[in-house]
PDB file of C-alpha atoms in Angstrom:
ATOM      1  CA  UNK A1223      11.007  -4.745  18.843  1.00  0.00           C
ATOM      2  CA  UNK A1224       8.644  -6.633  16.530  1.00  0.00           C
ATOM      3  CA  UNK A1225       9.777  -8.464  13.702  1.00  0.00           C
ATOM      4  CA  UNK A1226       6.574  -7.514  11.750  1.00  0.00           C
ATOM      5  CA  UNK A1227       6.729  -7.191   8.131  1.00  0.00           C
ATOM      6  CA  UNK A1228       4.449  -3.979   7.643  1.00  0.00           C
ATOM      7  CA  UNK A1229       3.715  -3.327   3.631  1.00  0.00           C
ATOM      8  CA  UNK A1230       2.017  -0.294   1.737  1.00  0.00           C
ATOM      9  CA  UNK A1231       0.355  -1.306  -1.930  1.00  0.00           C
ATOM     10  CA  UNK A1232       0.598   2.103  -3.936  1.00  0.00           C
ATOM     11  CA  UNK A1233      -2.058   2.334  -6.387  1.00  0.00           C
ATOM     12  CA  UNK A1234       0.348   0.630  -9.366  1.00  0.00           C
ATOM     13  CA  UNK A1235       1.062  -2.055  -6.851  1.00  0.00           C
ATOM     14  CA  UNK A1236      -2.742  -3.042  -6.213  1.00  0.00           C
ATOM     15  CA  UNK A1237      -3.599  -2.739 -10.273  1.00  0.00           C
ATOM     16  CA  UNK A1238      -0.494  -4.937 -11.184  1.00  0.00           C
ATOM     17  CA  UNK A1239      -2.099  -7.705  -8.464  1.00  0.00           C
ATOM     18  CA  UNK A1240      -4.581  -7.799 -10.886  1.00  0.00           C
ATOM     19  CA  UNK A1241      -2.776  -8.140 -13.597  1.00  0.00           C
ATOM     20  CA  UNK A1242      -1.267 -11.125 -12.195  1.00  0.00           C
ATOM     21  CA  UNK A1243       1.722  -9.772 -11.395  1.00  0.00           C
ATOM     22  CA  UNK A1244       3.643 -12.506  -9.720  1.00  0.00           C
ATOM     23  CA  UNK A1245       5.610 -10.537  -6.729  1.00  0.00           C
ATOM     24  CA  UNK A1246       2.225  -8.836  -5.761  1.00  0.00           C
ATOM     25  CA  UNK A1247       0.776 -11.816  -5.623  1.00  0.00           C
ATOM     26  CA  UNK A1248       3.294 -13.394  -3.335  1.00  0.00           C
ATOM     27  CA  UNK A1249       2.900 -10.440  -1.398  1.00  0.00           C
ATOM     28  CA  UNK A1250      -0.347 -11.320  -0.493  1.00  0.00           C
ATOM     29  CA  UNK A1251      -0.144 -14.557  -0.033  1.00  0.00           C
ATOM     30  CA  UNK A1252       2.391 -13.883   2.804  1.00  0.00           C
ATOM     31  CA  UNK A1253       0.107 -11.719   4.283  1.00  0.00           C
ATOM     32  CA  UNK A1254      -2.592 -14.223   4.248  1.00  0.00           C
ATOM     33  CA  UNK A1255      -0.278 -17.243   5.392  1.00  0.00           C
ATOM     34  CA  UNK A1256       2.209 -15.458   8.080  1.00  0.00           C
ATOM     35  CA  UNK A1257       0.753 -13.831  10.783  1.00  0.00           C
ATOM     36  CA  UNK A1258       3.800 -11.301  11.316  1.00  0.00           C
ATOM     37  CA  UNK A1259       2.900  -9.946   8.049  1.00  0.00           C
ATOM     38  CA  UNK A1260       0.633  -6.984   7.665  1.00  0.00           C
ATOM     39  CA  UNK A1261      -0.304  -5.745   3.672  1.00  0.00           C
ATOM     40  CA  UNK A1262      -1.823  -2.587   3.743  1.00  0.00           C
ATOM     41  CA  UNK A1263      -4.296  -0.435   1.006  1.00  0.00           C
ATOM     42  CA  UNK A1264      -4.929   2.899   1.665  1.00  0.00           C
ATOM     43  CA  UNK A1265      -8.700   4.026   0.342  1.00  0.00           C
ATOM     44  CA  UNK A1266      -7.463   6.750  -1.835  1.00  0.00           C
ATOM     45  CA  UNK A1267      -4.867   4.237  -3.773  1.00  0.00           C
ATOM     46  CA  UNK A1268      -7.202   1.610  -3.510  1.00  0.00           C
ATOM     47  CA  UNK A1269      -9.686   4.332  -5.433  1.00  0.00           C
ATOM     48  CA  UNK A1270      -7.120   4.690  -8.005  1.00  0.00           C
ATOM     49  CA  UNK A1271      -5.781   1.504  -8.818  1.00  0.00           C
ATOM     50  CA  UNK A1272      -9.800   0.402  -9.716  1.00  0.00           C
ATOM     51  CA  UNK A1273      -9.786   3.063 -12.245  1.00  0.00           C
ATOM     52  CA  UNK A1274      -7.439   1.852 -13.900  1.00  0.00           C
ATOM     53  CA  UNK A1275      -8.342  -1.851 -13.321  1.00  0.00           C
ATOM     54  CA  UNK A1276     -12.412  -1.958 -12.799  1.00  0.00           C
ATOM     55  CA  UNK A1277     -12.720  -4.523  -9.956  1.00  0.00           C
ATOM     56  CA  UNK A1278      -9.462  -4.402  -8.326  1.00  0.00           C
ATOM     57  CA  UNK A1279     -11.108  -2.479  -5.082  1.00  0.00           C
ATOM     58  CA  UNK A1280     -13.495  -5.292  -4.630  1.00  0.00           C
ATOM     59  CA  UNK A1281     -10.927  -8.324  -5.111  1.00  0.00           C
ATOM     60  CA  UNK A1282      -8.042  -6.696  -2.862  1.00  0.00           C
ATOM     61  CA  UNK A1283     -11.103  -5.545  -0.288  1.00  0.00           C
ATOM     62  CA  UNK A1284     -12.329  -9.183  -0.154  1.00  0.00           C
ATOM     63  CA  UNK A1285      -9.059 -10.771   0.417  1.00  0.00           C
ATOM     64  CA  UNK A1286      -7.948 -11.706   4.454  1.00  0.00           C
ATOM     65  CA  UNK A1287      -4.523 -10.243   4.071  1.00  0.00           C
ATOM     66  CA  UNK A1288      -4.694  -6.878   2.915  1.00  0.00           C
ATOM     67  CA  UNK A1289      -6.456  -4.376   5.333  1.00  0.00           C
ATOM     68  CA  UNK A1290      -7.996  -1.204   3.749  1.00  0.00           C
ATOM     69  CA  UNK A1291      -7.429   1.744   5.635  1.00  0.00           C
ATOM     70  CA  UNK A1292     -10.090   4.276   5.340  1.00  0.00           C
ATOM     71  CA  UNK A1293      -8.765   8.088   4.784  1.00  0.00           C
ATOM     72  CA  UNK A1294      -9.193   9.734   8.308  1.00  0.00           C
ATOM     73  CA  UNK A1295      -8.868  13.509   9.340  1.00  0.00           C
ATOM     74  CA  UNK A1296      -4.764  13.164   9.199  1.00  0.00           C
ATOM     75  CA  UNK A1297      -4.589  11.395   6.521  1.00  0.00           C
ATOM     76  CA  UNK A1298      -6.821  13.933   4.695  1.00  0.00           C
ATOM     77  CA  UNK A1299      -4.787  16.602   5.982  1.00  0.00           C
ATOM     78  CA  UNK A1300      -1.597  14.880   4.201  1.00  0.00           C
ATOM     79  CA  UNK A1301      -3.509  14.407   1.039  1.00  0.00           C
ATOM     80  CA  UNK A1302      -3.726  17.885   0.628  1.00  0.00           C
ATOM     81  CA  UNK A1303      -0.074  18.369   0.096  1.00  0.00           C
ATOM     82  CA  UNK A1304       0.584  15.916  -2.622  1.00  0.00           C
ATOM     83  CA  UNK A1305       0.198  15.942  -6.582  1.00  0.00           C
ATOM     84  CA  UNK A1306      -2.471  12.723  -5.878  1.00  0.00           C
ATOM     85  CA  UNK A1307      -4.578  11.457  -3.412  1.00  0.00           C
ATOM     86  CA  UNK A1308      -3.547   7.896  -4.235  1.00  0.00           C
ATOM     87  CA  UNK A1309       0.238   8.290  -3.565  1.00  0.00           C
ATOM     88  CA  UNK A1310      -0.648  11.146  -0.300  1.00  0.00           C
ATOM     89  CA  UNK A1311      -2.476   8.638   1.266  1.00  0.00           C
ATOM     90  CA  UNK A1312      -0.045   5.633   0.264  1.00  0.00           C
ATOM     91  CA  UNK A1313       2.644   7.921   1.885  1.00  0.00           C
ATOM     92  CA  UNK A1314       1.176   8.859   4.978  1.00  0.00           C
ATOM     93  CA  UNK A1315       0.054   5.064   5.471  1.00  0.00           C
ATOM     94  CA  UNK A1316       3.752   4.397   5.340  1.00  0.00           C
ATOM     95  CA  UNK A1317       4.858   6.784   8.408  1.00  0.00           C
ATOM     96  CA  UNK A1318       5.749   5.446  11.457  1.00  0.00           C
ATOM     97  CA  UNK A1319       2.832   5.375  13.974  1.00  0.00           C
ATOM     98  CA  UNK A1320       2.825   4.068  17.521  1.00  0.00           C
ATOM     99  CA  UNK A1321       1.041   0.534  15.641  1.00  0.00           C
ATOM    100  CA  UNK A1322       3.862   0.361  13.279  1.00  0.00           C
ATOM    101  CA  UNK A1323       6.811   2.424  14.998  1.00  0.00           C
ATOM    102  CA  UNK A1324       9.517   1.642  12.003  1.00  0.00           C
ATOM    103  CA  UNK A1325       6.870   2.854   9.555  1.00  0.00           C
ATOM    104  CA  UNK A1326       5.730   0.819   6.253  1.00  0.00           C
ATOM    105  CA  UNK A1327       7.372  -0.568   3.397  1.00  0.00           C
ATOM    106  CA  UNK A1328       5.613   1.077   0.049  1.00  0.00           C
ATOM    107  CA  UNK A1329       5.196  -1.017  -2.524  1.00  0.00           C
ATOM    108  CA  UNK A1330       5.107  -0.457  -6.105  1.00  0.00           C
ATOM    109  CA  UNK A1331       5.185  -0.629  -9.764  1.00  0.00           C
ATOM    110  CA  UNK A1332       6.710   2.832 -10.085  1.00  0.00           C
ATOM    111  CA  UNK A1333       9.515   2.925  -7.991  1.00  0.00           C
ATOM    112  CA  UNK A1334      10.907   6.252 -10.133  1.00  0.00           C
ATOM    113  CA  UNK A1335       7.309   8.114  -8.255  1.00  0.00           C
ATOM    114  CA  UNK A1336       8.995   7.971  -4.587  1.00  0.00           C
ATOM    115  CA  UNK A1337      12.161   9.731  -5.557  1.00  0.00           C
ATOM    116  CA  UNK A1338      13.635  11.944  -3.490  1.00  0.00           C
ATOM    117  CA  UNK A1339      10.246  11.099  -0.800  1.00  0.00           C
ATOM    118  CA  UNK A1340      11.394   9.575   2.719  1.00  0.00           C
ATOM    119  CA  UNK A1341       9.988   6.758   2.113  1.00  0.00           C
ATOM    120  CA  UNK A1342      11.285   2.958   2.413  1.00  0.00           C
ATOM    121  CA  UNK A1343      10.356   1.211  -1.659  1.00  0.00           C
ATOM    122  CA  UNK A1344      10.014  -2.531  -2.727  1.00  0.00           C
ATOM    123  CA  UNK A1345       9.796  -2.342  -6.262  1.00  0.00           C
ATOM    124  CA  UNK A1346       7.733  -5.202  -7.956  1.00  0.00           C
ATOM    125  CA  UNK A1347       8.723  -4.414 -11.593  1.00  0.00           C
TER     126      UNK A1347
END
């Protein structure tokens, strides 16, 4: 069993990085500095969160700890159930998969969106 720190950014999560918000931030500096921590961003979110922040896709893209994960034939499959791509993708990202067997941590801005989803939160209000 790995002691691996495994972390979803939801769309709010990646636009409040931006913003400076200061958990975010640490977030990825953890990922960046510990090398059992992994700080995902799904494509879809990572579509979302730069329109609402123009440039966020290319900052979080160019940083060393965050690894974008591009939407593949599951995860387009999952999208298709949800209200938006941005949290469908964020959600399937956080399933377990044999890389990251206890699933992923999402986290957010908007903890109030993943209500009632199976889904593990770290809110970064």
């Amino acid at each position: 069993m790995s002691d691996a720190v495994q972390i979803v950014l939801d769309d709010s999560a990646m636009a409040a990085a931006g913003q400076g918000n200061v958990l975010a931030s640490r977030l990825i500096h953890r990922a960046h500095a510990e090398a059992d921590w992994f700080l995902y961003a799904p494509a879809c979110a990572l579509v979302e969160a730069d329109r609402v922040r123009p440039g966020t896709a290319e900052h979080l893209a160019s940083l060393l700890g965050v690894t974008v994960l591009d939407l593949d034939l599951a995860a387009a499959l999952a999208v298709a159930r949800q209200k938006t791509w941005a949290a469908a993708h964020s959600q399937y990202v956080a399933q377990p998969t044999p890389e990251r067997p206890s699933g992923a941590i999402i986290a957010t801005t908007k903890p109030d969106r993943w209500s009632g989803e199976a889904v593990r939160v770290l809110d970064l209000t």
